[in-house]
Short mmCIF file of C-alpha atoms in Angstrom, two decimals:
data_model
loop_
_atom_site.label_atom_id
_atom_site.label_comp_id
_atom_site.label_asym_id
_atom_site.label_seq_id
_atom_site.Cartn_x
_atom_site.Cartn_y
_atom_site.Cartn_z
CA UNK A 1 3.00 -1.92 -26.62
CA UNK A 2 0.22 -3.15 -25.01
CA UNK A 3 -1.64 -1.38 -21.85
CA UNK A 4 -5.03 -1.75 -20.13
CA UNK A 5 -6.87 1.13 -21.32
CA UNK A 6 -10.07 2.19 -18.83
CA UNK A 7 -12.28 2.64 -21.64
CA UNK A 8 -14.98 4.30 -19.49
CA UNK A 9 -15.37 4.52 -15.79
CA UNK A 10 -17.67 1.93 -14.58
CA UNK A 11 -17.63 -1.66 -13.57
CA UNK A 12 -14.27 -4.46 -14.05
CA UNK A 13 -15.22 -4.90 -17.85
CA UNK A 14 -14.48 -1.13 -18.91
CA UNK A 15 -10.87 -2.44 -18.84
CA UNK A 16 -9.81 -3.93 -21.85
CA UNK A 17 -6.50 -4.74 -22.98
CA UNK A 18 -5.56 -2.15 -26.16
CA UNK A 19 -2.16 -1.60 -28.56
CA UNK A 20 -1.23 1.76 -27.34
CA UNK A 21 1.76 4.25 -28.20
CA UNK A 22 5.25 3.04 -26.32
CA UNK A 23 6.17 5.61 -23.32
CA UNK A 24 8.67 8.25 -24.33
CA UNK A 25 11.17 8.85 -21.33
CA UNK A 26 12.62 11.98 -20.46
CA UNK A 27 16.21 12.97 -19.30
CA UNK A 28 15.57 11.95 -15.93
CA UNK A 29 13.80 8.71 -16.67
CA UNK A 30 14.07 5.48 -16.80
CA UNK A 31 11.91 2.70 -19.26
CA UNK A 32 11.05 -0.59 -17.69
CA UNK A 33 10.15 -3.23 -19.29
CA UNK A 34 7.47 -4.59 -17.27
CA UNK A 35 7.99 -8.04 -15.83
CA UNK A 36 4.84 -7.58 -13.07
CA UNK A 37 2.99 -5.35 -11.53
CA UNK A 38 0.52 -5.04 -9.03
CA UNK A 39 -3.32 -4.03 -7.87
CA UNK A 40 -4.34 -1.40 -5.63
CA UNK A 41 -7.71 -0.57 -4.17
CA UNK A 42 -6.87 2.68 -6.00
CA UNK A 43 -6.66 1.45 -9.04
CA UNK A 44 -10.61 0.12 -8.77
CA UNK A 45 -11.20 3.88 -7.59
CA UNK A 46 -9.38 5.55 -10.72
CA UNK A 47 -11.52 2.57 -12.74
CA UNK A 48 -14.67 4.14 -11.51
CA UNK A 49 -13.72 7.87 -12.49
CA UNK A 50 -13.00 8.91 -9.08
CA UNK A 51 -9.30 8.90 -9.09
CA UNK A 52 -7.66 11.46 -11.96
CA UNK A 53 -4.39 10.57 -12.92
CA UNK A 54 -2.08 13.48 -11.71
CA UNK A 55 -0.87 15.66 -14.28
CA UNK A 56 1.81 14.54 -16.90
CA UNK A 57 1.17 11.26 -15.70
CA UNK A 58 0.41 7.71 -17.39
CA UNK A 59 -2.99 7.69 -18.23
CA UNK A 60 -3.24 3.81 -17.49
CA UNK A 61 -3.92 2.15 -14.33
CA UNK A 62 -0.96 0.42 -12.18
CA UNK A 63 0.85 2.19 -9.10
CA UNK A 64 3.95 -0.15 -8.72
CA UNK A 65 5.90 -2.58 -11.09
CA UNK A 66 8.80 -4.62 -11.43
CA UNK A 67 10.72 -5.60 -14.74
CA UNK A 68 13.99 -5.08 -16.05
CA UNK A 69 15.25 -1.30 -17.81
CA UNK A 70 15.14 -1.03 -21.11
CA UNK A 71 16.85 2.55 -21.53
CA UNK A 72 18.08 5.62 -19.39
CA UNK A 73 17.32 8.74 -19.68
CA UNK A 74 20.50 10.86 -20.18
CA UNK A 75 20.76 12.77 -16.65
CA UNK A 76 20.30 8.80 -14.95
CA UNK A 77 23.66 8.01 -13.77
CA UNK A 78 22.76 5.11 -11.25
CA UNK A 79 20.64 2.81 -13.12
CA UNK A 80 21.69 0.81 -16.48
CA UNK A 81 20.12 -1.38 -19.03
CA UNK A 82 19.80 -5.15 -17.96
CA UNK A 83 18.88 -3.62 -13.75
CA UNK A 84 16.39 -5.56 -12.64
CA UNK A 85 14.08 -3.37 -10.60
CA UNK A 86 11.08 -2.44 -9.00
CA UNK A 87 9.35 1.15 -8.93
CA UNK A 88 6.48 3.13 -7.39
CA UNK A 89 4.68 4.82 -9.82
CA UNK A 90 2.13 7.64 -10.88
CA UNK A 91 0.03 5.34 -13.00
CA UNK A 92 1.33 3.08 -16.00
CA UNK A 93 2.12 -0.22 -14.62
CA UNK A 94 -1.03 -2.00 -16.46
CA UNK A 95 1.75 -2.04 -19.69
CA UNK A 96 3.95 -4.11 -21.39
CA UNK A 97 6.48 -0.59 -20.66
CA UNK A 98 6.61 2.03 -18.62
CA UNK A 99 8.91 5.20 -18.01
CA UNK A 100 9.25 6.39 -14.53
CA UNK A 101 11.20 9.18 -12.45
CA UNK A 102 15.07 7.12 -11.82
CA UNK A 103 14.83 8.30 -7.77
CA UNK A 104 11.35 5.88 -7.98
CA UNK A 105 13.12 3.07 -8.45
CA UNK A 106 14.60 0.24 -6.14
CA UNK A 107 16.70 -2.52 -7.00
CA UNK A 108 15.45 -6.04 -6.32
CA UNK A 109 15.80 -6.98 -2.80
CA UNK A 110 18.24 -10.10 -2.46
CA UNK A 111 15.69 -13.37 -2.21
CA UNK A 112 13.04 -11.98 -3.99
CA UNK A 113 12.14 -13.09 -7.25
CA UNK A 114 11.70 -10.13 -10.33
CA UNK A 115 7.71 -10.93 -10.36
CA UNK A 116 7.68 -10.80 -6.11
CA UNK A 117 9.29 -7.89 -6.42
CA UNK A 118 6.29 -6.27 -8.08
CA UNK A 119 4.30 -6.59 -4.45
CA UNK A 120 6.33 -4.49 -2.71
CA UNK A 121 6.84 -0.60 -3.83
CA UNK A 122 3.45 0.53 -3.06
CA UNK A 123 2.93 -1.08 0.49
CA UNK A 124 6.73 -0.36 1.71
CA UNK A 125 6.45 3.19 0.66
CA UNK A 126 2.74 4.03 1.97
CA UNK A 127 3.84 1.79 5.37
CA UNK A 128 6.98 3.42 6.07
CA UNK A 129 5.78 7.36 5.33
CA UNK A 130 2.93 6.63 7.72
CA UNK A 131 3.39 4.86 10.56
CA UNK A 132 7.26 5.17 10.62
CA UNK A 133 8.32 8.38 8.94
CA UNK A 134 5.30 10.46 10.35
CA UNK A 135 3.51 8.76 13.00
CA UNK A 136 7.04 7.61 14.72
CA UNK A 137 5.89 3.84 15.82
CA UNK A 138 8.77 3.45 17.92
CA UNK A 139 10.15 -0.13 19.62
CA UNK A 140 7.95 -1.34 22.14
CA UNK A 141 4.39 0.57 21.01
CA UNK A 142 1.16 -1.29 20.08
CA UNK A 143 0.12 -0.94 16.40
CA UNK A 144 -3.40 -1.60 15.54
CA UNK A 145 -3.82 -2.27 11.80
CA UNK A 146 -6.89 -2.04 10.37
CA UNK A 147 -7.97 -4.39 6.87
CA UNK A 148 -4.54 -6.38 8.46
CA UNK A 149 -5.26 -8.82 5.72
CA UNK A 150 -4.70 -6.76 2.41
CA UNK A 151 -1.33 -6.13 1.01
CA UNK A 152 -0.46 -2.86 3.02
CA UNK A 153 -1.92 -4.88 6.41
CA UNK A 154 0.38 -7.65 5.36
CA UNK A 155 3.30 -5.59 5.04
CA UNK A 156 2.79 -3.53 8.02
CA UNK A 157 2.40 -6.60 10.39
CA UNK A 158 5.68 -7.79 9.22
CA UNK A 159 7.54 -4.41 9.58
CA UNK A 160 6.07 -3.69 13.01
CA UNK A 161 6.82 -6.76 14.18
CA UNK A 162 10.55 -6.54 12.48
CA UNK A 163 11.14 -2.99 14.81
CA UNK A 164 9.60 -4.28 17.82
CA UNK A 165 5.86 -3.65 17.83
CA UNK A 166 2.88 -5.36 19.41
CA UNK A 167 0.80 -5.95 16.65
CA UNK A 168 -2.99 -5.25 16.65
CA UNK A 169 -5.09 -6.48 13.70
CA UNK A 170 -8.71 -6.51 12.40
CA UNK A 171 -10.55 -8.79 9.76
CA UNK A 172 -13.36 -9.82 8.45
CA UNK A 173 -13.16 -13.48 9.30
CA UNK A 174 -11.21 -16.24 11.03
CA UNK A 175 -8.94 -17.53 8.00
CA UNK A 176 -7.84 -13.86 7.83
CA UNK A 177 -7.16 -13.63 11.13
CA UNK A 178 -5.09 -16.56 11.33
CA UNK A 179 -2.94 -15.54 8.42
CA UNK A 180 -2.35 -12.29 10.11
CA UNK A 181 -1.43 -14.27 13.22
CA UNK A 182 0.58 -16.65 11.18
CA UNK A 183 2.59 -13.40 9.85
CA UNK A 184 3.38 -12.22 13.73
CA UNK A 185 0.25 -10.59 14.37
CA UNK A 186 -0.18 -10.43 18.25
CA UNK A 187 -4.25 -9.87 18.62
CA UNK A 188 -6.73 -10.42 16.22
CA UNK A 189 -10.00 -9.34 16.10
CA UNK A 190 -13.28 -9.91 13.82
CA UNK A 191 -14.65 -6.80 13.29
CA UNK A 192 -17.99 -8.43 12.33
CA UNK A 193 -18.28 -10.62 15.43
CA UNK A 194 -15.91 -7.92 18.25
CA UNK A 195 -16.27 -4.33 19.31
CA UNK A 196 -12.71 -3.52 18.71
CA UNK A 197 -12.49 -0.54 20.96
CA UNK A 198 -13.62 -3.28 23.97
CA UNK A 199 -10.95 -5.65 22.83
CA UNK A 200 -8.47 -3.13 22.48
CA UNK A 201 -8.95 -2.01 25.73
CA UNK A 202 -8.79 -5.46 26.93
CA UNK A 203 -5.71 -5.85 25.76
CA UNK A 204 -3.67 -3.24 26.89
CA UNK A 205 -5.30 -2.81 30.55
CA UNK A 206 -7.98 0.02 29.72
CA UNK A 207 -4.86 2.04 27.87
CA UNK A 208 -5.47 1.79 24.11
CA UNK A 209 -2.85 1.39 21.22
CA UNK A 210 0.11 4.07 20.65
CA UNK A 211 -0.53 4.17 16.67
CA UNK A 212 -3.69 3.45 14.03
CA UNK A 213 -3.40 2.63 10.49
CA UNK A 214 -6.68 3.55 9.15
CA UNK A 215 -8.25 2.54 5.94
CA UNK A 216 -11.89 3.12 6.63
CA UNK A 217 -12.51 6.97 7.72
CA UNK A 218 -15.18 8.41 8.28
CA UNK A 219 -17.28 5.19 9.93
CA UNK A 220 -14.44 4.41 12.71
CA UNK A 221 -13.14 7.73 13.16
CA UNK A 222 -14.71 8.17 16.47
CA UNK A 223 -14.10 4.33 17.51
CA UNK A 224 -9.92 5.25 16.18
CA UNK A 225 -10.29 8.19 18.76
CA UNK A 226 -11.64 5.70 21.41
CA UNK A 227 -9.05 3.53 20.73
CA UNK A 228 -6.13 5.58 21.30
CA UNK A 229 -3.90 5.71 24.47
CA UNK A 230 -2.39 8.98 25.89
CA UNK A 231 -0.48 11.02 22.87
CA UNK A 232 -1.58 8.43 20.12
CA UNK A 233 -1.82 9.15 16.61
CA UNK A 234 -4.22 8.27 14.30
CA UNK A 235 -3.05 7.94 10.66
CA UNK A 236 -5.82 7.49 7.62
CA UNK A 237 -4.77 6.16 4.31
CA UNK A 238 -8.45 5.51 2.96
CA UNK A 239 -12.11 6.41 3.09
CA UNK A 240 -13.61 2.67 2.51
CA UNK A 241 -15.92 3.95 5.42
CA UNK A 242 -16.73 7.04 4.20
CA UNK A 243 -15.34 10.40 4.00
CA UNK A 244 -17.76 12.85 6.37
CA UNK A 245 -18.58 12.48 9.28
CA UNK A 246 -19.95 13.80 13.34
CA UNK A 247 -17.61 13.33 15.99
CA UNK A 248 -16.73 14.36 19.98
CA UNK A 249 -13.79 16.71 20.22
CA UNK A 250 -12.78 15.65 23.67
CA UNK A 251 -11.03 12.52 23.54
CA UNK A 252 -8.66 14.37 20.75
CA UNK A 253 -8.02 17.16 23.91
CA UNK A 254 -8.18 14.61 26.90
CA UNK A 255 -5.70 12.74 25.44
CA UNK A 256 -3.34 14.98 23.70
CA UNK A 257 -4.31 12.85 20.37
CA UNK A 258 -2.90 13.33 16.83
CA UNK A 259 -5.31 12.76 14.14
CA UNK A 260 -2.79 12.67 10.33
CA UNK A 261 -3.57 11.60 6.87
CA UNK A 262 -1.86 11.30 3.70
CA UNK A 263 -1.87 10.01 0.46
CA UNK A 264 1.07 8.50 -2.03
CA UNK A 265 0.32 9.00 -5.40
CA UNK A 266 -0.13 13.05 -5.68
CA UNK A 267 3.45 13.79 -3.86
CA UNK A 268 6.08 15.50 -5.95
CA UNK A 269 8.39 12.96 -7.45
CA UNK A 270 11.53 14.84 -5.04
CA UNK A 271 9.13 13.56 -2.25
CA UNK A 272 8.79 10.04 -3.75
CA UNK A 273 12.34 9.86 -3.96
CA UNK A 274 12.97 10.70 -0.57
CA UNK A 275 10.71 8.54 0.66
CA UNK A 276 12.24 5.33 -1.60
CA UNK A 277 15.16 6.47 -0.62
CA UNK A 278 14.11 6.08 3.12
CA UNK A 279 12.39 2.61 2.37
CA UNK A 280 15.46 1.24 0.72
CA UNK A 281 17.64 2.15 4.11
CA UNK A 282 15.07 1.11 6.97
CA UNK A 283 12.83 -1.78 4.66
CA UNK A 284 15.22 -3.11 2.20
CA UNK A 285 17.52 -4.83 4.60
CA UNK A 286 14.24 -6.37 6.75
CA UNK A 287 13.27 -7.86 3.47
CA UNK A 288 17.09 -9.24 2.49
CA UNK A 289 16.99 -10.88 6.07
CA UNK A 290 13.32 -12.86 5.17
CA UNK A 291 11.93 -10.96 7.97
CA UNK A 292 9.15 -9.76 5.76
CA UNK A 293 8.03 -11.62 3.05
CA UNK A 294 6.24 -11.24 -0.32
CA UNK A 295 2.06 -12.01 0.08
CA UNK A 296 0.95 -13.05 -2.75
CA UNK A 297 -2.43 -13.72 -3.16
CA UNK A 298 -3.39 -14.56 -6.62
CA UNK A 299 -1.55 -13.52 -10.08
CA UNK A 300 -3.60 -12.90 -13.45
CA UNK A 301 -2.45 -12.56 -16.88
CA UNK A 302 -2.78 -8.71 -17.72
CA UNK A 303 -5.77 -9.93 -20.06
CA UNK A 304 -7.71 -10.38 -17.15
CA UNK A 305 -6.86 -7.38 -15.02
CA UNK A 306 -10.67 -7.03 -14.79
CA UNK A 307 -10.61 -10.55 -13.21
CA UNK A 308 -8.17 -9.23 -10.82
CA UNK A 309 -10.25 -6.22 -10.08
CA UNK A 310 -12.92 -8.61 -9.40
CA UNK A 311 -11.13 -10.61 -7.00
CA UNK A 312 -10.27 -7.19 -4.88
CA UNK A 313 -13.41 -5.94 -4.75
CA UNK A 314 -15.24 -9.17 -3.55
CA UNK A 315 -12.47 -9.13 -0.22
CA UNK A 316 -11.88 -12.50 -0.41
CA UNK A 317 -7.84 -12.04 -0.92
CA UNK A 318 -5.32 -11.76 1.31
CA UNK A 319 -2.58 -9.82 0.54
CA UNK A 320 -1.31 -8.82 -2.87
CA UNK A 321 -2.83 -9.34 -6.41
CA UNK A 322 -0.43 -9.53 -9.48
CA UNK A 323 -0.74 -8.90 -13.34
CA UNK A 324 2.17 -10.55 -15.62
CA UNK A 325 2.18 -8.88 -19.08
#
């Protein structure tokens, strides 16, 4: 098959498209054939040689897919050949094929085309383990989102707003910020041009928000703690900002805060299966109603994945980037 091979870390051109050995599944595998798949800011990070694959897994980039099964593995009992799926991987989606644990895989949701599909593993899973599953945004609390323009800000304005959220968004510019507002965003603010800890207090009468989706760290750690009402928790998914940094203890105590991170790729695959499992019960059915909707930014021939890496590191998309083998 074919696969993008990072042929050393460094800039977009280190990927090049290579003929590489076919993915052998194991008993509780499945192969896809892939049909899409798409770009992650991790995937730039692994591109760089900061990001090791985790063990036993596909030495290609590619985090998510969709595509149709090719073959089961022979303890697989609910999947067949001919599904047409989607999946959250370890790596490997930057192929023509890849083989992936059978509890990582979703079937397509009604409405949404195979290639669509391909936006939608990564975001739903990292989304709903957050804020949902760990930081319990419940009906009724304010949400502030922050990058509410890439494909997990996308997502999570839609879901929020789906389970009864006020919505809380920052971006770098106005056109962003209108798309997020288009997509049931409640408050937007340009982090270039606003203090967001000002406007957030604005906004909720001096309070603060209930929950933060953080992609930036280390730079608005202390502004996230700012932010924050009475027993809010602050949930980091990224270090774009930065990964060290000073900060004053007091507003965590004063305000009974919760400060939790995680990540998606390193969990055992039993943990990835619960939380697909989980995604499939409380997103699946938001997704079948058109409540939340594919964003879909750009797509790229797999050829040019180093286009596509391009295009995500300049910030100028909204949403998600695809690759079609």
């Amino acid at each position: 098959m074919k696969a993008i091979v990072i042929t050393t870390p460094g800039d977009p051109e280190v990927l090049q498209l290579q003929e590489v050995e076919d993915p052998q599944i194991k008993d509780d595998e499945v192969l896809i054939r892939v049909e899409a798949t798409a770009l992650n800011r991790a995937d730039t990070v692994q591109r760089k040689g900061s990001y090791p694959t985790p063990k036993g897994a596909s030495p290609y980039p590619g985090l998510e897919c969709s595509g149709t099964i090719e073959s089961v593995g022979k303890n697989v009992s609910r999947w067949k050949v001919g599904d047409q799926v989607c999946a959250l991987l370890s790596g490997g989606g930057y192929a023509e094929k890849v083989a992936v644990p059978a509890g990582q895989v979703l079937s397509v949701p009604p409405g949404i085309s195979l290639k669509d599909a391909a936006s939608f593993p990564e975001v739903a899973c990292t989304v709903w383990s957050t804020i949902f599953m760990t930081s319990r945004l419940s009906a009724g609390e304010t949400l502030l989102i922050h990058g509410g323009s890439s494909g997990i800000g996308t997502f999570a304005i839609q879901i929020a707003k789906y389970r009864g959220s006020r919505v809380f968004v920052t971006a770098g510019n106005e056109v962003k910020l209108a798309f997020c507002k288009g997509i049931g965003a409640d408050v937007g603010i340009n982090y270039k041009t606003e203090d967001f800890v000002a406007r957030v207090k604005e906004e909720t009468g001096g309070q603060g928000v209930d929950v933060i989706l953080d992609c930036m760290g280390a730079s608005y750690y202390q502004k996230n703690l700012e932010s924050l009402n009475f027993d809010g928790r602050l949930f980091i998914i990224g270090f774009q900002g930065g990964v060290s940094t000073e900060f004053d203890l007091r507003p965590l105590v004063g305000k009974r805060l919760t400060v939790q991170g995680a990540g998606l790729r390193n969990r055992s695959p039993e943990n990835k299966a619960f939380i697909i499992n989980e995604v499939e019960k409380n997103v699946w059915p938001a997704i079948a109603e058109g409540k939340v909707k594919p964003v879909v930014y750009k797509t790229f021939p797999l050829s040019q994945a180093a286009e596509g890496h391009r295009l995500m590191e300049s910030n100028q998309h909204i949403g998600k980037i695809l690759l079609f083998p």
